Coordinates of C-alpha atoms and ligand atoms in Angstrom, one line a residue:
X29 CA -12.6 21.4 4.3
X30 CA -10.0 21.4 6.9
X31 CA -8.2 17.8 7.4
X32 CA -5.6 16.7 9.1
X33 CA -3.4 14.0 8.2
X34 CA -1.3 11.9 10.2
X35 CA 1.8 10.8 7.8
X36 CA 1.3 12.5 4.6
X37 CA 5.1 12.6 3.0
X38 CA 6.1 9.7 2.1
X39 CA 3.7 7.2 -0.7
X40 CA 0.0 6.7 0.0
X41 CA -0.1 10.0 2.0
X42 CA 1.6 11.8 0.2
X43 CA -1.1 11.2 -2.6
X44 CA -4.1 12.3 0.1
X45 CA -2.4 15.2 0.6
X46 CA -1.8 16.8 -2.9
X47 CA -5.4 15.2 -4.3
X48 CA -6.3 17.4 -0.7
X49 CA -4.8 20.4 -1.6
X50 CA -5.5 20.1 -5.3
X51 CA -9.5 20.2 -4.2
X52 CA -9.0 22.9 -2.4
X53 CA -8.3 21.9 1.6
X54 CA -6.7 23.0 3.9
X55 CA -4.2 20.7 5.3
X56 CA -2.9 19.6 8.0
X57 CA -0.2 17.2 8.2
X58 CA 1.1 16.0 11.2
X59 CA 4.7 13.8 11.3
X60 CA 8.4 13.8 13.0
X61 CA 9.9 15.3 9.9
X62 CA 12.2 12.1 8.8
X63 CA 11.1 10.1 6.3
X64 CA 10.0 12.4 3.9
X65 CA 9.2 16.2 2.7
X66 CA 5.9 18.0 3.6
X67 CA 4.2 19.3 0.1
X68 CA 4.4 22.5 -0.3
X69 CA 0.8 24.5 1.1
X70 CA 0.6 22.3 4.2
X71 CA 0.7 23.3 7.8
X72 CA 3.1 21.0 8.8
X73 CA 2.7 19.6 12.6
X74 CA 5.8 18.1 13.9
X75 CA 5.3 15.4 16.3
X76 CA 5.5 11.5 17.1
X77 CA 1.9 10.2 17.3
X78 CA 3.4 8.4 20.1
X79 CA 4.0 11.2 22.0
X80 CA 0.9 12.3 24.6
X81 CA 2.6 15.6 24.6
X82 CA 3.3 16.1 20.8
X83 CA -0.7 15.1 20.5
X84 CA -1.7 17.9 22.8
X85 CA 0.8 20.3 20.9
X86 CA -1.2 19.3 17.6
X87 CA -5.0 19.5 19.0
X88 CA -4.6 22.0 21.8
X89 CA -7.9 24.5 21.3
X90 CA -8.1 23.1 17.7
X91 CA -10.9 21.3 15.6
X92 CA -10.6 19.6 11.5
X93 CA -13.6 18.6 9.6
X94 CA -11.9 15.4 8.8
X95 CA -8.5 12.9 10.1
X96 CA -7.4 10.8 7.9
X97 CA -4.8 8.8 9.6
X98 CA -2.6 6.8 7.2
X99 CA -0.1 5.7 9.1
X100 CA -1.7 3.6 12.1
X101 CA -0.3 0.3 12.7
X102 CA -0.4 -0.4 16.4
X103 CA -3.6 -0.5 18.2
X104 CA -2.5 1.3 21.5
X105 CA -1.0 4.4 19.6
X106 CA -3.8 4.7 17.1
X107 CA -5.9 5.0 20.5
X108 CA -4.0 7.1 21.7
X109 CA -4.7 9.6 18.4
X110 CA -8.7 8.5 18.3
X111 CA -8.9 9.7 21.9
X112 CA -7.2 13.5 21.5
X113 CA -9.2 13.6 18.1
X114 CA -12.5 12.7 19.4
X115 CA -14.9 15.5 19.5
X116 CA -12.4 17.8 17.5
X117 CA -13.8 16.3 13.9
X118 CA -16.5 15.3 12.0
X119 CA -14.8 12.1 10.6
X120 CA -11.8 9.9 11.4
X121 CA -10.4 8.0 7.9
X122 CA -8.4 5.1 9.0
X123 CA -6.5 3.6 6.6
X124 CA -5.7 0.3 7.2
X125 CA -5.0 -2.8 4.9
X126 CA -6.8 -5.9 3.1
X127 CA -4.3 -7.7 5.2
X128 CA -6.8 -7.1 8.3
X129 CA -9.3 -9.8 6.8
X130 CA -8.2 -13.2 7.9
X131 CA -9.5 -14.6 5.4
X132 CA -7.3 -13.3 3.1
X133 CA -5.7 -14.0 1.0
X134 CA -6.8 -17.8 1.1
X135 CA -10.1 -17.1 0.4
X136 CA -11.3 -15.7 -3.3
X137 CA -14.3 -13.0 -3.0
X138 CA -13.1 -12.2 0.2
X139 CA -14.5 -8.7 1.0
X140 CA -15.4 -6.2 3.9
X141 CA -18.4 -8.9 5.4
X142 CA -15.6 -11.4 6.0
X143 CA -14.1 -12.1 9.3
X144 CA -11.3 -9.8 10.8
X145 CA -8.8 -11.2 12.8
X146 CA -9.1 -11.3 16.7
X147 CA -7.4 -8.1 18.2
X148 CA -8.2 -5.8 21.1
X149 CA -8.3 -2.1 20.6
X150 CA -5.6 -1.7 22.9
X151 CA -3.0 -4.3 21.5
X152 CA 0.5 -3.5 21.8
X153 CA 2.9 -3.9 19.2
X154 CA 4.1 -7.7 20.0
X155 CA 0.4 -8.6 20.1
X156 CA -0.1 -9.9 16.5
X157 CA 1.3 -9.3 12.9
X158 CA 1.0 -6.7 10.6
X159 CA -2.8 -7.6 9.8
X160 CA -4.2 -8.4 13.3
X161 CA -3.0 -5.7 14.3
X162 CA -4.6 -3.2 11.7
X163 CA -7.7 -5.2 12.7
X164 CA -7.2 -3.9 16.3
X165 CA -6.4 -0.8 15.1
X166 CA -10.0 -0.7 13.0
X167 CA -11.6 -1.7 16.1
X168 CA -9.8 1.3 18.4
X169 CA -11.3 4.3 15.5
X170 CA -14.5 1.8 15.2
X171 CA -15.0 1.8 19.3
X172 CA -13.2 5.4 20.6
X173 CA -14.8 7.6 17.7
X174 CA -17.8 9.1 18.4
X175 CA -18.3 10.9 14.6
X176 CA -18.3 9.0 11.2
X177 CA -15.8 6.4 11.3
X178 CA -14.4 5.8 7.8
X179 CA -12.0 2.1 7.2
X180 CA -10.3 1.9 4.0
X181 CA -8.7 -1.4 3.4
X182 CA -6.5 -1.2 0.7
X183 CA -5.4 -4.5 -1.4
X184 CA -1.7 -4.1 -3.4
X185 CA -0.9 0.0 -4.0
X186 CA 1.5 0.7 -6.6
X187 CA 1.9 4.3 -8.3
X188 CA 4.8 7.1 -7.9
X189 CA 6.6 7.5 -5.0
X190 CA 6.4 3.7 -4.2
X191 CA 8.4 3.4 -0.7
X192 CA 7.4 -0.5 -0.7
X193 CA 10.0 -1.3 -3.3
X194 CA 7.8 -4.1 -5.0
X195 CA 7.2 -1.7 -8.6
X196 CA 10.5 0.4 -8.6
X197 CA 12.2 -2.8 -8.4
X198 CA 10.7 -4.3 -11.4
X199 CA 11.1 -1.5 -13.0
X200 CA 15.2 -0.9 -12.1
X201 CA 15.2 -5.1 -13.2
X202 CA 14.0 -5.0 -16.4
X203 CA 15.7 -1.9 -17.0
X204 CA 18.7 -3.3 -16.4
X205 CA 17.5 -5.9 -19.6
X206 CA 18.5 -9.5 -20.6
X207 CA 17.5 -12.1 -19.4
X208 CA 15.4 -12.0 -16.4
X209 CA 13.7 -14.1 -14.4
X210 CA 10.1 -13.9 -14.4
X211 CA 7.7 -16.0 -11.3
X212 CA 5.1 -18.4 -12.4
X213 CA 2.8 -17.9 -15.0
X214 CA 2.8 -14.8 -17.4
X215 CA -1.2 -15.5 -17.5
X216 CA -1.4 -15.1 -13.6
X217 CA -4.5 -12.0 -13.4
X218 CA -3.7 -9.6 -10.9
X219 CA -5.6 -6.8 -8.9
X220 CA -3.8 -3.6 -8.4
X221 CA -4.4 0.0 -7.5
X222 CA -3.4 3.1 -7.7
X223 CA -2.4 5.0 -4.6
X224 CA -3.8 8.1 -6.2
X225 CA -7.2 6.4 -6.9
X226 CA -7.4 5.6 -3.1
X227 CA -6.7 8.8 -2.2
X228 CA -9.3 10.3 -4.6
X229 CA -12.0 7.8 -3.2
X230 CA -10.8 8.4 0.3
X231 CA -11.2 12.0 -0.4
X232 CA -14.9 11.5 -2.4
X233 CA -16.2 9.5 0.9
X234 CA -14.7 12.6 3.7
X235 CA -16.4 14.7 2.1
X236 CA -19.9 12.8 1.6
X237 CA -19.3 12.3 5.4
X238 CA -19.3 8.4 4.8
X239 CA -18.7 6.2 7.6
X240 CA -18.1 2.9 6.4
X241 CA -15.8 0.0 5.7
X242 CA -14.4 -1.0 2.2
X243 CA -12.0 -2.7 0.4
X244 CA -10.3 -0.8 -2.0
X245 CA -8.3 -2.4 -4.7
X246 CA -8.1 -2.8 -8.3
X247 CA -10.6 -4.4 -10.7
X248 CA -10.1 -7.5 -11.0
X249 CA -7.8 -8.8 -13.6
X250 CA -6.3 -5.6 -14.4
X251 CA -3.1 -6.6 -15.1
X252 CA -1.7 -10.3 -15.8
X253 CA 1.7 -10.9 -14.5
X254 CA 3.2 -11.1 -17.9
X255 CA 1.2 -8.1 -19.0
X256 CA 3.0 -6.2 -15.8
X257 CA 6.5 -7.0 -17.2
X258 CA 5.4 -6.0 -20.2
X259 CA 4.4 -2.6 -19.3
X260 CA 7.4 -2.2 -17.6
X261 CA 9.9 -3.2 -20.7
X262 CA 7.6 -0.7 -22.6
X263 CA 8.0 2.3 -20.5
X264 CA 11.6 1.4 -19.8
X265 CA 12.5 0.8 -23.3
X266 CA 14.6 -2.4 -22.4
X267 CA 15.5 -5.3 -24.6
X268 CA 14.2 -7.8 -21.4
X269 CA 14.0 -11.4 -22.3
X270 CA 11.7 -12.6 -19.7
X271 CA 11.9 -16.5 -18.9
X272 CA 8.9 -18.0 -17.2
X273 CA 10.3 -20.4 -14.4
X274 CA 7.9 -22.8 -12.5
X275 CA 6.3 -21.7 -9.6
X276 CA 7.9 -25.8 -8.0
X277 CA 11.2 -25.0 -9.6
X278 CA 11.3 -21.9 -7.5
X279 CA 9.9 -23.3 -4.4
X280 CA 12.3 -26.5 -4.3
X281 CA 15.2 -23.8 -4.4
X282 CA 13.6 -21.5 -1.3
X283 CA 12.7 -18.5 -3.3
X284 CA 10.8 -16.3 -1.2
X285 CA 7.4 -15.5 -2.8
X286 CA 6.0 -11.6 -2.6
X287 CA 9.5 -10.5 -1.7
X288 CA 12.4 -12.2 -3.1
X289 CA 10.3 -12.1 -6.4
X290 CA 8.3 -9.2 -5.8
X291 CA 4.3 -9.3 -6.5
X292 CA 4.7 -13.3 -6.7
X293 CA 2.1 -15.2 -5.0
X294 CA 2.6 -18.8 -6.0
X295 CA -0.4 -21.2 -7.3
X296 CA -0.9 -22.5 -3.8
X297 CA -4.1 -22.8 -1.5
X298 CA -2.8 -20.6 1.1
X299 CA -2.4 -17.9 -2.1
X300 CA -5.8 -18.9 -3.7
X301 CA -7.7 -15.8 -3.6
X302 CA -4.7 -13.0 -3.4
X303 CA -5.7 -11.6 -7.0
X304 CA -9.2 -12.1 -6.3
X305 CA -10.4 -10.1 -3.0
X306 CA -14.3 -8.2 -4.3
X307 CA -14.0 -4.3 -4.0
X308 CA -17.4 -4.2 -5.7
X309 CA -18.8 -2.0 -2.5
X310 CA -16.2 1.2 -2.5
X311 CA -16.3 0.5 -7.2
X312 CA -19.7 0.8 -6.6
X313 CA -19.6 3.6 -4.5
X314 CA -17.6 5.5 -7.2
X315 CA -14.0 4.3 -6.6
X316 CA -12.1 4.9 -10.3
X317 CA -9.0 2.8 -11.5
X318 CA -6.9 4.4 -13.8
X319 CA -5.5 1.5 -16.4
X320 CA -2.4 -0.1 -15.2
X321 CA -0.3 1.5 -17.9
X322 CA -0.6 4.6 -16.5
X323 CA 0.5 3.6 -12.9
X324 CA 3.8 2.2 -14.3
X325 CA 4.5 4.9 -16.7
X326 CA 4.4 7.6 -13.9
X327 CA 6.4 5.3 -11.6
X328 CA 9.1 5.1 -13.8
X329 CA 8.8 8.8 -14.7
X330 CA 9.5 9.7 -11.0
X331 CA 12.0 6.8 -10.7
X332 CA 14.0 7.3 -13.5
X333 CA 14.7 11.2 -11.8
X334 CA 16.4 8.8 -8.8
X335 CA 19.8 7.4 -9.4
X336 CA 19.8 3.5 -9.5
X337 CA 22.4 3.6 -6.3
X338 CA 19.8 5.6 -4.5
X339 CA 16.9 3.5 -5.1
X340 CA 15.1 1.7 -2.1
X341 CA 13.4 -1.2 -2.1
X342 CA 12.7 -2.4 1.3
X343 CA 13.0 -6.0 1.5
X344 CA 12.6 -7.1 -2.7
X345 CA 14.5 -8.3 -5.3
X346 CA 16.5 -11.2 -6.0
X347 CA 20.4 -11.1 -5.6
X348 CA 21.9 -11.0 -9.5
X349 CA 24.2 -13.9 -9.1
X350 CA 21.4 -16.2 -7.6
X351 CA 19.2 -15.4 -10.3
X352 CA 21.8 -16.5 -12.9
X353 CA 22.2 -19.3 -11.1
X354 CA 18.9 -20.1 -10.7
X355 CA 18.4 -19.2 -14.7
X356 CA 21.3 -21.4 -15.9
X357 CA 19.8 -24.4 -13.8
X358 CA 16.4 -23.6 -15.4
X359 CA 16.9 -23.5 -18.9
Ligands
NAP21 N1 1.7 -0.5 0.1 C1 0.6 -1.3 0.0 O1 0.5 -2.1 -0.9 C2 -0.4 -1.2 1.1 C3 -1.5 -2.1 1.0 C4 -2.5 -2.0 2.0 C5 -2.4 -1.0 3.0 N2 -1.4 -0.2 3.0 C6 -1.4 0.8 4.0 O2 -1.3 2.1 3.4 C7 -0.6 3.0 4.3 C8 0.6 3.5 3.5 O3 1.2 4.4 4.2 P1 2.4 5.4 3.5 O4 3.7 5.0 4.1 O5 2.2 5.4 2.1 O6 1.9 6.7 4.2 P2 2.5 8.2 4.2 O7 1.6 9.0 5.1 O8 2.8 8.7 2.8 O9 3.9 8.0 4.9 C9 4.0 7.5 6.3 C10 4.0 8.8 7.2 O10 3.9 8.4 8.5 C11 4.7 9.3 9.3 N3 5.0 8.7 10.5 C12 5.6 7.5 10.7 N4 5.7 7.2 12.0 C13 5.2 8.3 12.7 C14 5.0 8.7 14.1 N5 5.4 7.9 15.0 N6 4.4 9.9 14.4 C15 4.0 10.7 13.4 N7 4.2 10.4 12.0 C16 4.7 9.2 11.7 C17 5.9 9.5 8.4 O11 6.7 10.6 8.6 P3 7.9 10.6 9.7 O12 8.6 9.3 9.6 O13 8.7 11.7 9.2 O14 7.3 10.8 11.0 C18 5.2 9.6 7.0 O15 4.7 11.0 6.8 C19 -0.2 2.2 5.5 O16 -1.2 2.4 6.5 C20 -0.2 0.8 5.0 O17 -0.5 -0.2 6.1 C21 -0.4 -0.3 2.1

């Protein structure tokens, strides 16, 4: 197959692209050039997808059995891609995010027949949050695509090459060893996938010529929270003490949940159903989840190869200090 991909260096793209080539397609990948390094065996289009003129450089004359656009997250400018794509491929992938369902993650069971946030197709960036405004960007490949349109909503990636921050800062925590503070309840089941598995699903349904919408993330109760930790004082062969502090006692002291304490989604209502989204449609279909384990051995394999000062992890982690403050108050 020929495909195009819009991104394709950095995390999640970077896995379409080398399950892509490792199938056999050619690829296209189409980016500016700064956040990351095409694969090797890629044509690789430089351009801003905001750009009319860097679109027409990419599509001038040419045709792709299959786009699939990872990196869409305003709906004007993924317009803007649908309309000088349309005609010139079979199927547009869209990869958008569980985050588009509003009613997530209150909701447990929620899944693709659940409502999707209000959002026109042609919503500009101040128009809504990051989820409403994947919804409108669903609704601009849903409504300015003529071929098979194909919506993967993904729930919580982890895997190598983890740009988020949420896994490779675990991982550089319990590294680090002693006593560390760990959200919550170790029991707390989790849900988490792969980005490799996505991409190989992704990559099953292009090819079928599948146009549809589904959920994509783990099974269910993969991983407990405790069991995460675990994996990650295996692989990193740390002498981590973990100490399992109170969702409340976090709370009362302004802790930021998901971030501060990455993957921490405290035992509130407005939390309810973040483990618990149902991906049963795209597992059905044939999506594969490899076990946890492996997903945070091969993170820190690639991880480790970065030196700690190097490492980036968006907006996670908890500053040292307060979390010995927080520890001494705790215990
Ligand atoms: N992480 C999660 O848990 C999670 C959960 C649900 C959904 N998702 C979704 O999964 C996707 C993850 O994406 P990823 O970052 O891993 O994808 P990626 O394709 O590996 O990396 C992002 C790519 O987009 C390119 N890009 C950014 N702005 C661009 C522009 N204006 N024009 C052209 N190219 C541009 C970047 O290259 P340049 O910067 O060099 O242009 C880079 O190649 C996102 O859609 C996200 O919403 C993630």
């Amino acid at each position: 197959m020929r495909t195009l991909i819009i991104g394709g260096s950095v995390f999640l793209g970077r896995a379409v692209v080398e399950e892509a080539l490792r199938r056999g397609h050619e690829v296209t990948t189409f980016n500016r050039g700064r956040s990351g390094v095409d694969l090797p065996g890629v044509e690789a289009v430089r351009g801003d997808r905001e750009a009319p003129e860097d679109l027409e450089r990419l599509t001038g004359g040419r045709t792709w059995d299959a786009v699939i656009d990872i990196c869409g997250y305003v709906p004007k400018v993924v317009g803007r891609s649908v309309r000088a794509l349309n005609g010139r491929a079979a199927t547009y992938a869209f990869v958008s995010s569980i985050s588009a369902c509003s009613a997530w993650p209150e909701t447990p069971g929620a899944d693709e027949s659940s409502p999707r946030f209000a959002c026109a197709p042609d919503a500009g960036a101040d128009d809504g949050d990051y989820g409403t405004l994947k919804a409108g960007c669903e609704r601009a490949v849903e409504q300015g695509f003529d071929g098979n349109v194909l919506i993967i909503e993904p729930g919580l990636i982890l895997g190598p090459h983890e740009n988020v921050g949420r896994l490779p800062w675990w991982l550089t925590r319990v590294a680090r060893g002693g006593r560390v503070l760990a959200p919550g309840r170790p029991e707390t089941a989790m849900q988490v996938i792969d980005a490799r598995d996505i991409a190989a699903f992704t990559l099953d349904r292009v090819e079928a010529g599948v146009g549809e919408r589904y959920f994509t993330s783990g099974v269910r109760g993969n991983v407990t929270y405790g069991g995460l930790l675990d994996l990650c004082r295996e692989v990193t062969g740390s002498d981590a003490e973990f100490v399992w502090v109170k969702d409340r006692f976090l709370l009362d002291r302004e802790v930021r949940s998901w971030t501060e304490l990455p993957l921490w989604a405290p035992g509130r209502p407005e939390f309810a159903g973040t483990w618990l989204p149902s991906s049963a449609k795209a597992h059905t279909a044939g999506l594969h989840c490899r076990p946890v384990a492996e997903t945070v051995g091969d993170t820190w394999a690639w991880l480790r190869g970065i030196p700690e000062a190097e490492r980036s992890f968006g907006a996670h982690g908890i500053d040292p200090d307060k979390e010995a403050r927080l520890l001494a108050e705790y215990t």
